[in-house]
Amino acid sequence: MEELQLRKVNTRDPNVVMRLARLGSFHQSRLSFMRILLRRLKAENWRFERTKFEIDARGVGVAVYTAIGPKRSYSLIAFAHDLPPQERSDRVIATAWDATFTLFDGVPEVSDIERLSKNIPVQEAGRVTQSELSVSRANRSARLWYYVVDCLSKGRQPSLQKVQDVGYLMRTTAVYGSGKLGAADREWTCGREEFLAPFQIEMLTVYLIRTFVMDLVEHMAQVRSPKTAVTLDAGLRRRFGIGNSTGLGMAPFLINHPILLNNWIAAREEALARVRSVHRADDEAQSVFHLSLRRAQQNAACWRSDHVIQKNKVATLIRDLDVLSEYVQGGALDRDDPWDCLWSWAESSLSVEGQEQLVSLLFEPYPQLVDELSDCMAADETANMRIDGAMSAGRLAAITREIYDWALEINWDSPDAQARVWYVSEEKLEPRLGERSDGDLNDYEQPLGPGRDVARMYADLASCKAETVAAFLMLYPQHRHAVRRTQVAARFPYAEIRDNTIASDMLPIDLLRAKLSYFGAGHFDPRSDRWVRVNMFQNAPFPNELAQALFDDWAVPELDETNR
Amino acid sequence: MTAVWSLNEIQSLAHKAVRGSGYGWGVAEDAGQAVRWLLARDLPGADAVLAVCEAGARSAPETCPLTIGCALSDGLFPVLEFGTRPVVSPLLILPFLAWRAERDKVSLSLSWQGCDFVVGTCGELSVKGKTLNPGAANLTISAAVADRADHVREAYRASVDCEVYVALSRFAGRTYAPSTQASRESGAGAGLTDND
């Protein structure tokens, strides 16, 4: 094992990694937040109890699920509603949902549930307290929900094909944490081991939502026809995930949290470099890799999307995985430095989509090299956002040229270069993307085009006599944002996306996919260039199955009979 | 009437309000963090920043606490050369001075008539006096010895007067683009049915 611990290979160049097209090709991996969560829940033997399930025949009521860890407990409080189909919308502008949720810090009293029953069902129109860690809502997939209720009530199992076609009975349209609507701030919980990795509160919320939704669908079949109804077979039950419908609201997140972005990417790049540094791949590592590859091939083959961009990407991925499979079956893993050689081959033989899938596959044989890096993915953003005013103006110019050379080469006077405007709409207070040529939006522009903003800053810096950054900012306070980004990017190599985020051909779904891949989502299904649906926790063991399930082996389905 | 908010909510509100009153995004980011810092120590940061928003970005930079605060935390000049100067909403200077104290590893005192703060090198804070948030004051910065016995406990909630919240929201609202039919339809990217 000693040889595993020496890293000979360097991490990848940010200029290669931090491009939108590559970020938009990321896949889930061992460092995804859902997998980190379930590893912990299993390793620490968390227990789960359904302490309340009071849902009537119309499907209206409340349920409580408590997760009990070694030090603390958390409870999902779920409110089920009877929503007329015409009111069902995934848009953030919706005002009613099929179900609404909060993750409660501890075990709620009756008075807590009473208080929350007035606030959670109305979501943004309500208020919560420091006892609530998240607020969320979900809508049914109408096409699958009624079919499954119908089948189960008649004593039949739904068809696997129909289940696979949709993949979930409900999809969340928002999972709010970090102080939203009055919920607990991250500082309140960030000292707890179980919430050290990012988004663990949100992932635990969704994991428990999935359990509730499955119980609810079986309950609805039961009340419809108590004599004939059956529950879902365990194997089929696992095929249901929770859908997630994500629009532009999430897109600016990665730009607004550069240090967090760096830490996510840096952990993944460190893991890749560690695996590439392994001198010999033993039989077990090879066998895990081969199996993971076959599972990825099967998984890609059933990835459905109607979006032309995604269809092409999936087709390319399938072809890449075939080429990869052929290559590694020819003994390519028996040589010295097998993974580094494989990587070099992949860089010239696979598309970006295939390369990034390979990154995830390379992690699977090496949990001992990869999994601990999940501890490095959180960020103290406040402490690292202070401007270093003592830096010389010359040094600022030098790091700007080094990090933003791509932005300094863009002709920002060209209409295509800044065709888009990120703004926040008065109506829903959500991020939106507009066309600059439509006029009227310039005054409302959000600082989400770092390339252009830094280029403007650099132009003034070049013509300014100030000797220090502090003096420069006294003369040009309007560049404070760009200077901060530049200094952050100089300290954190993967903090900045090295692409034009306001260009005419920019695809917001690239930003969405990058973030959702870190959540651990698969089967990205864009509905437009700025809105994507995914599935979360599909194939994961349910809470009552965790103890018996294989360790962290759920993210890609097992091989079907035909593929074994 | 006072209501309780998360620190994130008020930081975000202050950030947008400062931008909405005419400051650049970068200054607004520091202002949001400064307000959060104050609220986490149960000091009236939201009230203080509202006064700055009302004065607007065109008010004199030499008395503006955000301009002075940024210069202080950036280290534009040796901190003890500040001496005594008139400043609007001087409470807002406190977080910037605390960041400077941490960076320079020196304890500093910030005082005006009726109030005296000491910030230490590890974020400690002690307060003496009741005039926490004057509209303007002659502010003195000097060297100090941090008094660890009397430091302010950190809070995780923000108590903000509802009128202050509403007033800040009006400034924040200036950063929002009015909705049009076109933006409703295309801005968020929906279009296909989402009820399936």
GROMACS .gro file of N, CA, C and O in nm, chain B residues 123-167:
model
  180
  687GLY      N    1  -1.069   3.807   1.670
  687GLY     CA    2  -1.212   3.833   1.657
  687GLY      C    3  -1.282   3.866   1.787
  687GLY      O    4  -1.403   3.881   1.790
  688GLU      N    5  -1.205   3.878   1.898
  688GLU     CA    6  -1.272   3.914   2.023
  688GLU      C    7  -1.323   4.057   2.015
  688GLU      O    8  -1.267   4.141   1.946
  689LEU      N    9  -1.430   4.082   2.091
  689LEU     CA   10  -1.489   4.216   2.091
  689LEU      C   11  -1.538   4.246   2.230
  689LEU      O   12  -1.602   4.163   2.293
  690SER      N   13  -1.507   4.367   2.280
  690SER     CA   14  -1.572   4.411   2.403
  690SER      C   15  -1.632   4.548   2.379
  690SER      O   16  -1.585   4.626   2.295
  691VAL      N   17  -1.740   4.576   2.450
  691VAL     CA   18  -1.816   4.699   2.430
  691VAL      C   19  -1.837   4.766   2.564
  691VAL      O   20  -1.875   4.699   2.661
  692LYS      N   21  -1.815   4.896   2.567
  692LYS     CA   22  -1.853   4.975   2.685
  692LYS      C   23  -1.931   5.096   2.635
  692LYS      O   24  -1.892   5.160   2.539
  693GLY      N   25  -2.043   5.122   2.702
  693GLY     CA   26  -2.122   5.239   2.663
  693GLY      C   27  -2.250   5.199   2.593
  693GLY      O   28  -2.270   5.084   2.556
  694LYS      N   29  -2.338   5.297   2.576
  694LYS     CA   30  -2.473   5.269   2.527
  694LYS      C   31  -2.502   5.331   2.390
  694LYS      O   32  -2.598   5.294   2.324
  695THR      N   33  -2.421   5.429   2.350
  695THR     CA   34  -2.449   5.498   2.224
  695THR      C   35  -2.391   5.416   2.108
  695THR      O   36  -2.292   5.452   2.048
  696LEU      N   37  -2.458   5.304   2.079
  696LEU     CA   38  -2.401   5.208   1.985
  696LEU      C   39  -2.405   5.257   1.841
  696LEU      O   40  -2.315   5.230   1.762
  697ASN      N   41  -2.513   5.326   1.806
  697ASN     CA   42  -2.534   5.354   1.664
  697ASN      C   43  -2.574   5.499   1.640
  697ASN      O   44  -2.685   5.528   1.596
  698PRO      N   45  -2.483   5.593   1.668
  698PRO     CA   46  -2.516   5.734   1.642
  698PRO      C   47  -2.522   5.759   1.491
  698PRO      O   48  -2.458   5.687   1.414
  699GLY      N   49  -2.598   5.859   1.450
  699GLY     CA   50  -2.606   5.892   1.307
  699GLY      C   51  -2.472   5.937   1.253
  699GLY      O   52  -2.437   5.909   1.139
  700ALA      N   53  -2.396   6.008   1.337
  700ALA     CA   54  -2.261   6.050   1.300
  700ALA      C   55  -2.185   6.075   1.429
  700ALA      O   56  -2.246   6.097   1.534
  701ALA      N   57  -2.054   6.070   1.423
  701ALA     CA   58  -1.974   6.093   1.544
  701ALA      C   59  -1.830   6.121   1.506
  701ALA      O   60  -1.787   6.091   1.395
  702ASN      N   61  -1.757   6.180   1.600
  702ASN     CA   62  -1.613   6.192   1.584
  702ASN      C   63  -1.551   6.063   1.632
  702ASN      O   64  -1.555   6.029   1.750
  703LEU      N   65  -1.495   5.991   1.537
  703LEU     CA   66  -1.448   5.855   1.562
  703LEU      C   67  -1.298   5.856   1.586
  703LEU      O   68  -1.223   5.917   1.510
  704THR      N   69  -1.257   5.788   1.694
  704THR     CA   70  -1.114   5.777   1.723
  704THR      C   71  -1.071   5.631   1.717
  704THR      O   72  -1.138   5.545   1.775
  705ILE      N   73  -0.961   5.606   1.647
  705ILE     CA   74  -0.903   5.471   1.645
  705ILE      C   75  -0.769   5.478   1.716
  705ILE      O   76  -0.687   5.567   1.689
  706SER      N   77  -0.746   5.386   1.810
  706SER     CA   78  -0.619   5.386   1.881
  706SER      C   79  -0.578   5.244   1.917
  706SER      O   80  -0.658   5.151   1.905
  707ALA      N   81  -0.456   5.229   1.961
  707ALA     CA   82  -0.408   5.098   2.004
  707ALA      C   83  -0.476   5.061   2.134
  707ALA      O   84  -0.518   5.148   2.211
  708ALA      N   85  -0.490   4.932   2.160
  708ALA     CA   86  -0.561   4.890   2.280
  708ALA      C   87  -0.509   4.756   2.326
  708ALA      O   88  -0.431   4.690   2.259
  709VAL      N   89  -0.556   4.718   2.442
  709VAL     CA   90  -0.529   4.583   2.492
  709VAL      C   91  -0.665   4.513   2.498
  709VAL      O   92  -0.758   4.564   2.560
  710ALA      N   93  -0.678   4.400   2.429
  710ALA     CA   94  -0.807   4.331   2.426
  710ALA      C   95  -0.840   4.279   2.565
  710ALA      O   96  -0.755   4.226   2.634
  711ASP      N   97  -0.965   4.298   2.604
  711ASP     CA   98  -1.011   4.253   2.734
  711ASP      C   99  -1.091   4.125   2.714
  711ASP      O  100  -1.208   4.127   2.682
  712ARG      N  101  -1.023   4.014   2.731
  712ARG     CA  102  -1.086   3.886   2.701
  712ARG      C  103  -1.201   3.854   2.795
  712ARG      O  104  -1.287   3.773   2.764
  713ALA      N  105  -1.203   3.917   2.912
  713ALA     CA  106  -1.305   3.882   3.011
  713ALA      C  107  -1.444   3.931   2.968
  713ALA      O  108  -1.545   3.876   3.009
  714ASP      N  109  -1.449   4.032   2.885
  714ASP     CA  110  -1.574   4.103   2.864
  714ASP      C  111  -1.612   4.099   2.717
  714ASP      O  112  -1.650   4.199   2.659
  715HIS      N  113  -1.600   3.984   2.655
  715HIS     CA  114  -1.624   3.990   2.511
  715HIS      C  115  -1.766   3.949   2.475
  715HIS      O  116  -1.835   3.881   2.550
  716VAL      N  117  -1.809   3.995   2.359
  716VAL     CA  118  -1.948   3.980   2.317
  716VAL      C  119  -1.970   3.840   2.262
  716VAL      O  120  -1.893   3.791   2.182
  717ARG      N  121  -2.076   3.777   2.307
  717ARG     CA  122  -2.109   3.642   2.263
  717ARG      C  123  -2.161   3.645   2.119
  717ARG      O  124  -2.235   3.735   2.081
  718GLU      N  125  -2.127   3.544   2.042
  718GLU     CA  126  -2.176   3.540   1.904
  718GLU      C  127  -2.318   3.486   1.898
  718GLU      O  128  -2.351   3.391   1.969
  719ALA      N  129  -2.401   3.546   1.815
  719ALA     CA  130  -2.539   3.503   1.799
  719ALA      C  131  -2.557   3.443   1.660
  719ALA      O  132  -2.475   3.464   1.572
  720TYR      N  133  -2.661   3.367   1.644
  720TYR     CA  134  -2.688   3.305   1.514
  720TYR      C  135  -2.820   3.352   1.454
  720TYR      O  136  -2.867   3.296   1.358
  721ARG      N  137  -2.879   3.452   1.514
  721ARG     CA  138  -3.004   3.507   1.462
  721ARG      C  139  -2.990   3.657   1.453
  721ARG      O  140  -2.911   3.718   1.526
  722ALA      N  141  -3.069   3.719   1.368
  722ALA     CA  142  -3.064   3.863   1.351
  722ALA      C  143  -3.199   3.923   1.392
  722ALA      O  144  -3.302   3.888   1.336
  723SER      N  145  -3.195   4.010   1.492
  723SER     CA  146  -3.317   4.082   1.530
  723SER      C  147  -3.315   4.216   1.458
  723SER      O  148  -3.224   4.296   1.479
  724VAL      N  149  -3.413   4.239   1.374
  724VAL     CA  150  -3.417   4.363   1.296
  724VAL      C  151  -3.556   4.423   1.304
  724VAL      O  152  -3.656   4.352   1.290
  725ASP      N  153  -3.558   4.553   1.327
  725ASP     CA  154  -3.684   4.626   1.331
  725ASP      C  155  -3.754   4.613   1.195
  725ASP      O  156  -3.691   4.626   1.090
  726CYS      N  157  -3.883   4.586   1.198
  726CYS     CA  158  -3.956   4.561   1.073
  726CYS      C  159  -3.953   4.682   0.979
  726CYS      O  160  -3.946   4.666   0.857
  727GLU      N  161  -3.956   4.802   1.036
  727GLU     CA  162  -3.951   4.920   0.949
  727GLU      C  163  -3.815   4.931   0.880
  727GLU      O  164  -3.806   4.973   0.764
  728VAL      N  165  -3.711   4.895   0.952
  728VAL     CA  166  -3.577   4.896   0.893
  728VAL      C  167  -3.571   4.794   0.781
  728VAL      O  168  -3.518   4.820   0.672
  729TYR      N  169  -3.629   4.678   0.807
  729TYR     CA  170  -3.630   4.572   0.706
  729TYR      C  171  -3.701   4.619   0.579
  729TYR      O  172  -3.652   4.602   0.467
  730VAL      N  173  -3.816   4.682   0.598
  730VAL     CA  174  -3.895   4.728   0.483
  730VAL      C  175  -3.818   4.836   0.406
  730VAL      O  176  -3.814   4.835   0.282
  731ALA      N  177  -3.754   4.925   0.481
  731ALA     CA  178  -3.679   5.033   0.415
  731ALA      C  179  -3.560   4.977   0.337
  731ALA      O  180  -3.534   5.019   0.223
   0.00000   0.00000   0.00000
